[in-house]
Amino acid sequence: MKTRVFSGMQPSGNLHIGNYLGALKNWVRIQSDYECIFCIVDLHAITAYQNPAELRAKIEEIAALYLAAGIDPGECSIMVQSSVHAHAELAWMLTCVTPVGWLERMTQYKAKSAKLESVGDGILQYPVLMAADILLYQAGIVPVGEDQAQHLELTRDIAQRFNSLYGDTFVVPGTSLPAVGARVMGLDDPTQKMSKSATGANHAVALLDPPDRIRKTIMRATTDSNPAVDFETAGPGVLNLISIYQAFSGSADDEVKRHFTGMRYGDLKKQVAEMVISHVEPFQQRYRQIVSEPGYLAGVLREGAERVAPIADDTVRTVKQRMGLYT
Ligand code: ATP
Ligand code: LTN
């Protein structure tokens, strides 16, 4: 039997090249080697208020982008988290074996809660729901960007704790990070991770941005006071641009070094912009095709949920039996 893979993205904000290079590109690459489930994690998105009509539209937009980027629904299951009730059910059972201290230590929780006056319980529970997503399907591999590595460690801790309390139940999953592009930084501020929820106009390149906008955003990217590329002294903004180029082109480290050494920043930015555009334009064409077919997306999502729900139900039944709950 093929190892199962599970991963997901939140339908909050616009998918950007960080989401693509950190996760989606890897999903496309491994999809035929594993039994893959790719989820749109809407229950995670509501840990921050979402306008209901916009959330509903965003769910389908993300699903269409998975397909446009090359996920094959014949090969993988694409599904919406809230359409399989077992995610929320298992999350409760896992909550009950998770010490609050483990959750309070999460850097994402600390960063998010520091910015809020009133911290919703969902923000603290967020990684338990993520653990439920993964453990529900006994996934062996979870391909994500680097910012999720700590949540994956917690998932393993929760799985191990449950297994030691109630007997071997869950597969303990591994993390898969891409070699280049695991942490794409914000173009306006290369000390911050590129993020869907950041608000700066020149922060991110979205996968659906028109080419002109992509050029503008990249041409305005923060660099440093050098005039041209010097790998010894380059600041994080320049290194970020180069790693975006490298992740899209797939070139080796020494090739990239040779190509960019001594190049003026204006030329570097032009080359990065054209490299990004040449990859996202075909996605955008496929995206328009996918959303123009009435009923197609809804069918893919329904089929995905129908395919995975029996696996999830099976796990919940076992967990309930192990815990002595009523089945
Ligand atoms: P938000 O700002 O709303 O938290 P996000 O941009 O972090 O959104 P998620 O939906 O949380 O996006 O992440 C989806 C996937 O993309 C995850 O696997 C995550 O690790 C990856 N990812 C997110 N941002 C980046 C980034 N800047 N570089 C590389 N990978 C990223
Ligand atoms: N927390 C993840 C999204 C996510 C996820 C998952 C990723 C929710 N459940 C399960 C991998 C596996 C994020 O990227 N913010």
Coordinates of C-alpha atoms and ligand atoms in Angstrom, one line a residue:
M1 CA 0.0 0.0 0.0
K2 CA 1.2 3.5 -0.8
T3 CA 2.2 5.8 2.1
R4 CA -0.5 8.4 2.6
V5 CA 0.2 12.2 2.3
F6 CA -1.9 14.9 3.8
S7 CA -1.6 18.7 3.6
G8 CA -3.7 21.8 3.4
M9 CA -4.0 25.5 3.1
Q10 CA -6.3 28.0 4.7
P11 CA -8.9 29.8 2.5
S12 CA -8.0 33.1 4.0
G13 CA -6.4 35.7 1.7
N14 CA -4.8 35.2 -1.7
L15 CA -2.4 32.3 -2.3
H16 CA 1.0 33.6 -3.0
I17 CA 4.3 32.3 -4.4
G18 CA 5.4 31.4 -0.9
N19 CA 2.5 29.0 -0.6
Y20 CA 3.4 27.6 -4.0
L21 CA 7.1 27.2 -3.5
G22 CA 6.8 26.1 0.1
A23 CA 4.0 23.5 -0.3
L24 CA 2.0 23.3 -3.5
K25 CA 4.9 22.7 -5.9
N26 CA 6.0 19.8 -3.7
W27 CA 2.5 18.4 -3.7
V28 CA 2.4 18.3 -7.5
R29 CA 5.9 16.7 -7.6
I30 CA 5.0 13.8 -5.3
Q31 CA 1.3 13.3 -6.1
S32 CA 1.8 10.1 -8.2
D33 CA 4.3 8.5 -5.7
Y34 CA 1.8 8.5 -2.7
E35 CA -1.8 8.3 -1.9
C36 CA -2.5 12.1 -1.5
I37 CA -5.2 14.0 0.3
F38 CA -5.1 17.8 -0.3
C39 CA -7.4 19.8 1.9
I40 CA -8.8 23.3 2.1
V41 CA -8.8 23.9 5.8
D42 CA -11.7 26.2 6.3
L43 CA -12.1 25.3 10.0
H44 CA -8.6 26.7 10.5
A45 CA -9.5 29.9 8.6
I46 CA -12.4 30.7 11.0
T47 CA -9.9 31.0 13.9
A48 CA -10.0 34.7 12.6
Y49 CA -13.3 36.2 11.6
Q50 CA -14.1 35.6 8.0
N51 CA -16.9 37.2 6.0
P52 CA -19.2 34.2 5.3
A53 CA -19.8 34.9 1.6
E54 CA -16.1 35.7 1.0
L55 CA -15.0 32.5 2.8
R56 CA -17.4 30.4 0.7
A57 CA -15.9 31.9 -2.5
K58 CA -12.4 31.5 -1.3
I59 CA -12.8 27.8 -0.6
E60 CA -13.5 27.2 -4.3
E61 CA -10.8 29.6 -5.4
I62 CA -8.2 27.7 -3.5
A63 CA -9.5 24.4 -4.8
A64 CA -9.3 25.8 -8.4
L65 CA -5.7 26.9 -7.7
Y66 CA -4.7 23.5 -6.5
L67 CA -5.9 22.1 -9.8
A68 CA -4.5 24.9 -11.9
A69 CA -1.0 24.4 -10.3
G70 CA -1.2 20.7 -11.5
I71 CA -2.9 18.7 -8.8
D72 CA -4.6 15.8 -10.6
P73 CA -8.0 15.0 -9.1
G74 CA -7.9 11.6 -10.8
E75 CA -4.8 10.8 -8.7
C76 CA -5.4 12.7 -5.4
S77 CA -8.4 13.5 -3.2
I78 CA -9.1 17.2 -2.9
M79 CA -11.6 18.0 -0.2
V80 CA -12.9 20.7 2.2
Q81 CA -12.1 20.1 5.9
S82 CA -15.6 21.1 7.1
S83 CA -17.3 18.7 4.8
V84 CA -15.9 15.7 6.7
H85 CA -17.2 15.9 10.2
A86 CA -14.6 13.6 11.7
H87 CA -11.9 16.4 11.7
A88 CA -13.7 18.3 14.4
E89 CA -14.6 15.1 16.3
L90 CA -11.1 13.8 16.5
A91 CA -9.8 17.3 17.4
W92 CA -11.8 17.2 20.6
M93 CA -10.4 13.8 21.6
L94 CA -6.9 15.0 20.9
T95 CA -7.5 18.2 22.8
C96 CA -8.1 16.0 25.9
V97 CA -4.6 14.4 25.7
T98 CA -2.8 17.7 24.9
P99 CA -1.3 19.8 27.8
V100 CA -2.1 23.6 27.4
G101 CA 1.7 24.3 28.0
W102 CA 2.5 22.5 24.6
L103 CA 0.1 24.9 22.8
E104 CA 1.2 28.0 24.6
R105 CA 4.8 27.3 23.5
M106 CA 3.9 27.4 19.7
T107 CA 5.7 30.4 18.1
Q108 CA 2.7 31.0 15.8
Y109 CA 0.4 31.2 18.7
K110 CA 2.7 33.6 20.6
A111 CA 3.0 35.8 17.5
K112 CA -0.7 35.9 16.7
S113 CA -1.9 36.3 20.3
A114 CA 0.5 39.1 21.0
K115 CA -1.2 41.2 18.3
L116 CA -4.7 40.6 19.7
E117 CA -6.6 42.2 22.5
S118 CA -8.9 39.2 23.0
V119 CA -7.4 35.8 22.0
G120 CA -10.0 33.3 20.7
D121 CA -9.7 29.8 22.0
G122 CA -9.5 28.6 18.4
I123 CA -6.1 30.3 18.0
L124 CA -4.7 28.2 20.9
Q125 CA -6.4 25.0 19.7
Y126 CA -5.3 25.5 16.1
P127 CA -2.5 23.0 16.1
V128 CA -4.6 20.3 17.7
L129 CA -7.1 20.6 14.8
M130 CA -4.1 20.4 12.5
A131 CA -2.9 17.2 14.3
A132 CA -6.4 15.8 13.9
D133 CA -6.4 16.5 10.1
I134 CA -3.2 14.5 9.7
L135 CA -3.7 11.6 12.2
L136 CA -7.3 11.0 11.0
Y137 CA -5.8 9.7 7.7
Q138 CA -2.8 7.9 9.2
A139 CA -0.6 10.1 7.0
G140 CA 3.1 9.2 6.9
I141 CA 4.3 12.4 5.2
V142 CA 3.1 16.0 5.5
P143 CA 4.6 18.4 2.8
V144 CA 4.6 22.0 4.2
G145 CA 6.6 25.2 4.4
E146 CA 9.1 25.7 7.2
D147 CA 6.7 27.8 9.3
Q148 CA 4.7 24.6 9.9
A149 CA 7.6 22.5 11.1
Q150 CA 6.9 23.2 14.8
H151 CA 3.2 22.3 14.4
L152 CA 4.3 19.0 12.8
E153 CA 6.6 18.3 15.8
L154 CA 3.6 18.9 18.1
T155 CA 1.5 16.5 15.9
R156 CA 4.1 13.8 16.5
D157 CA 4.1 14.5 20.3
I158 CA 0.3 14.3 20.4
A159 CA 0.3 11.0 18.4
Q160 CA 2.9 9.5 20.6
R161 CA 1.1 10.6 23.8
F162 CA -2.1 9.1 22.6
N163 CA -0.4 5.9 21.5
S164 CA 1.3 5.5 24.9
L165 CA -1.9 6.2 26.8
Y166 CA -4.3 4.1 24.7
G167 CA -2.2 1.7 22.7
D168 CA -0.8 2.0 19.2
T169 CA -3.4 3.9 17.2
F170 CA -1.8 6.6 15.0
V171 CA 1.0 6.6 12.4
V172 CA 3.6 9.2 13.6
P173 CA 4.0 11.4 10.5
G174 CA 7.2 12.9 9.0
T175 CA 7.6 16.4 7.7
S176 CA 8.7 17.1 4.1
L177 CA 10.2 20.5 3.4
P178 CA 11.4 21.7 0.0
A179 CA 15.2 22.2 -0.4
V180 CA 14.7 25.7 -1.8
G181 CA 11.7 28.0 -1.1
A182 CA 10.7 26.5 2.3
R183 CA 10.5 30.1 3.7
V184 CA 9.9 32.8 1.2
M185 CA 10.2 36.2 2.8
G186 CA 8.0 39.3 2.3
L187 CA 9.2 41.5 -0.6
D188 CA 8.6 44.7 1.3
D189 CA 10.3 43.3 4.5
P190 CA 12.6 40.4 4.0
T191 CA 12.8 39.8 7.8
Q192 CA 9.1 38.7 7.8
K193 CA 7.7 35.5 6.2
M194 CA 5.6 36.2 3.1
S195 CA 2.1 35.7 4.4
K196 CA -1.5 35.8 3.0
S197 CA -2.7 37.8 5.9
A198 CA -0.1 40.6 5.7
T199 CA -1.5 43.8 4.3
G200 CA 1.4 45.7 2.6
A201 CA 0.7 46.5 -1.1
N202 CA 4.1 45.2 -2.1
H203 CA 4.4 42.4 0.4
A204 CA 3.6 39.4 -1.7
V205 CA 3.1 38.1 -5.3
A206 CA -0.2 36.4 -5.5
L207 CA -0.6 33.5 -7.9
L208 CA -3.5 35.3 -9.6
D209 CA -1.8 38.7 -9.8
P210 CA -1.6 40.1 -13.4
P211 CA 1.9 40.1 -14.9
D212 CA 2.1 43.9 -14.7
R213 CA 1.4 43.9 -11.0
I214 CA 4.0 41.1 -10.5
R215 CA 6.6 43.2 -12.3
K216 CA 5.8 46.2 -10.1
T217 CA 5.9 44.3 -6.8
I218 CA 9.2 42.7 -7.6
M219 CA 10.8 45.9 -9.0
R220 CA 9.9 47.6 -5.7
A221 CA 11.3 44.8 -3.5
T222 CA 13.5 45.8 -0.6
T223 CA 17.2 45.1 -1.3
D224 CA 20.3 46.6 0.4
S225 CA 22.8 49.4 -0.2
N226 CA 25.0 47.4 -2.6
P227 CA 24.6 48.2 -6.3
A228 CA 25.0 44.7 -7.5
V229 CA 25.0 41.0 -6.3
D230 CA 27.8 40.0 -4.1
F231 CA 27.0 36.7 -2.3
E232 CA 29.5 37.5 0.5
T233 CA 27.7 40.7 1.6
A234 CA 24.1 40.3 0.2
G235 CA 21.3 41.2 2.6
P236 CA 18.2 39.1 3.1
G237 CA 16.1 40.9 0.5
V238 CA 18.6 40.0 -2.3
L239 CA 19.0 36.5 -1.1
N240 CA 15.2 36.1 -1.0
L241 CA 14.9 37.3 -4.6
I242 CA 17.6 34.9 -5.7
S243 CA 16.0 31.9 -3.9
I244 CA 12.6 32.7 -5.5
Y245 CA 14.3 32.6 -8.9
Q246 CA 16.1 29.4 -8.0
A247 CA 13.0 27.7 -6.7
F248 CA 11.1 28.4 -9.8
S249 CA 13.9 27.6 -12.2
G250 CA 15.1 24.5 -10.4
S251 CA 18.7 25.5 -11.0
A252 CA 21.6 24.3 -8.9
D253 CA 23.4 26.5 -6.3
D254 CA 26.6 27.0 -8.3
E255 CA 24.6 27.8 -11.5
V256 CA 22.7 30.5 -9.7
K257 CA 25.8 31.9 -8.1
R258 CA 27.6 32.1 -11.4
H259 CA 24.5 33.6 -13.1
F260 CA 23.9 36.4 -10.6
T261 CA 27.3 37.3 -9.3
G262 CA 28.0 41.0 -10.2
M263 CA 24.5 41.5 -11.7
R264 CA 22.9 44.9 -11.0
Y265 CA 19.8 44.8 -8.8
G266 CA 17.6 46.3 -11.5
D267 CA 18.5 43.4 -13.8
L268 CA 18.2 40.8 -11.0
K269 CA 14.7 42.0 -10.3
K270 CA 13.7 42.0 -14.0
Q271 CA 14.9 38.4 -14.3
V272 CA 13.1 37.3 -11.2
A273 CA 9.9 38.9 -12.4
E274 CA 10.0 37.2 -15.8
M275 CA 10.8 33.9 -14.2
V276 CA 7.8 34.2 -11.8
I277 CA 5.5 35.3 -14.6
S278 CA 6.5 32.5 -17.0
H279 CA 5.4 30.0 -14.3
V280 CA 2.2 31.6 -13.0
E281 CA 0.8 32.7 -16.4
P282 CA -0.1 29.1 -17.3
F283 CA -1.7 28.6 -13.9
Q284 CA -3.8 31.6 -14.5
Q285 CA -5.0 30.3 -17.9
R286 CA -5.9 26.9 -16.4
Y287 CA -7.6 28.6 -13.4
R288 CA -9.9 30.6 -15.8
Q289 CA -10.7 27.4 -17.6
I290 CA -11.5 25.5 -14.4
V291 CA -13.8 28.2 -12.9
S292 CA -15.7 28.6 -16.2
E293 CA -16.9 25.0 -16.2
P294 CA -20.1 25.0 -14.2
G295 CA -20.3 22.3 -11.5
Y296 CA -16.8 20.9 -12.1
L297 CA -15.2 22.1 -8.9
A298 CA -18.1 21.2 -6.7
G299 CA -18.0 17.7 -8.2
V300 CA -14.2 17.4 -7.5
L301 CA -14.7 18.5 -3.9
R302 CA -17.7 16.2 -3.4
E303 CA -15.9 13.2 -4.8
G304 CA -12.8 14.0 -2.7
A305 CA -14.9 14.1 0.5
E306 CA -16.7 10.9 -0.4
R307 CA -13.4 9.1 -1.0
V308 CA -11.8 10.1 2.3
A309 CA -14.7 10.1 4.7
P310 CA -14.7 6.3 5.2
I311 CA -11.0 6.4 6.2
A312 CA -11.7 9.2 8.7
D313 CA -14.7 7.4 10.1
D314 CA -12.7 4.3 10.6
T315 CA -10.0 6.2 12.6
V316 CA -12.7 7.9 14.8
R317 CA -14.3 4.5 15.5
T318 CA -11.0 3.0 16.6
V319 CA -10.2 6.1 18.7
K320 CA -13.6 5.9 20.4
Q321 CA -13.1 2.2 21.1
R322 CA -9.6 2.7 22.5
M323 CA -10.8 5.6 24.8
G324 CA -13.9 3.7 26.0
L325 CA -16.4 6.0 24.3
Y326 CA -19.7 4.9 23.0
T327 CA -19.6 3.7 19.4
Ligands
ATP1 P1 -1.7 33.2 6.9 O1 -0.9 34.4 6.7 O2 -3.1 33.4 6.6 O3 -1.3 32.3 8.1 P2 0.0 31.7 5.1 O4 0.5 32.5 3.9 O5 1.0 31.4 6.2 O6 -1.3 32.3 5.6 P3 -1.1 29.0 5.1 O7 -2.4 28.7 4.5 O8 -1.0 29.2 6.5 O9 -0.5 30.4 4.4 O10 0.0 28.0 4.5 C1 -0.2 27.1 3.5 C2 1.1 26.4 3.2 O11 2.0 27.3 2.6 C3 1.8 25.8 4.4 O12 2.4 24.6 4.0 C4 2.8 26.8 4.8 O13 4.0 26.3 5.4 C5 3.2 27.3 3.4 N1 3.8 28.7 3.4 C6 3.1 29.8 3.9 N2 3.8 30.9 3.8 C7 5.0 30.5 3.2 C8 6.2 31.1 2.9 N3 6.4 32.4 3.1 N4 7.2 30.4 2.4 C9 7.1 29.1 2.2 N5 6.0 28.4 2.5 C10 5.0 29.1 3.0
LTN2 N1 -1.6 25.1 9.7 C1 -1.4 24.9 8.2 C2 -2.6 24.5 7.5 C3 -3.0 23.1 7.9 C4 -2.2 21.9 7.5 C5 -3.0 20.9 8.1 C6 -1.1 21.7 6.9 C7 -4.1 22.8 8.6 N2 -4.1 21.4 8.7 C8 -2.6 19.6 8.0 C9 -0.6 20.4 6.8 C10 -1.4 19.3 7.3 C11 -0.8 26.3 7.7 O1 -0.2 26.2 6.7 N3 -1.1 27.4 8.3

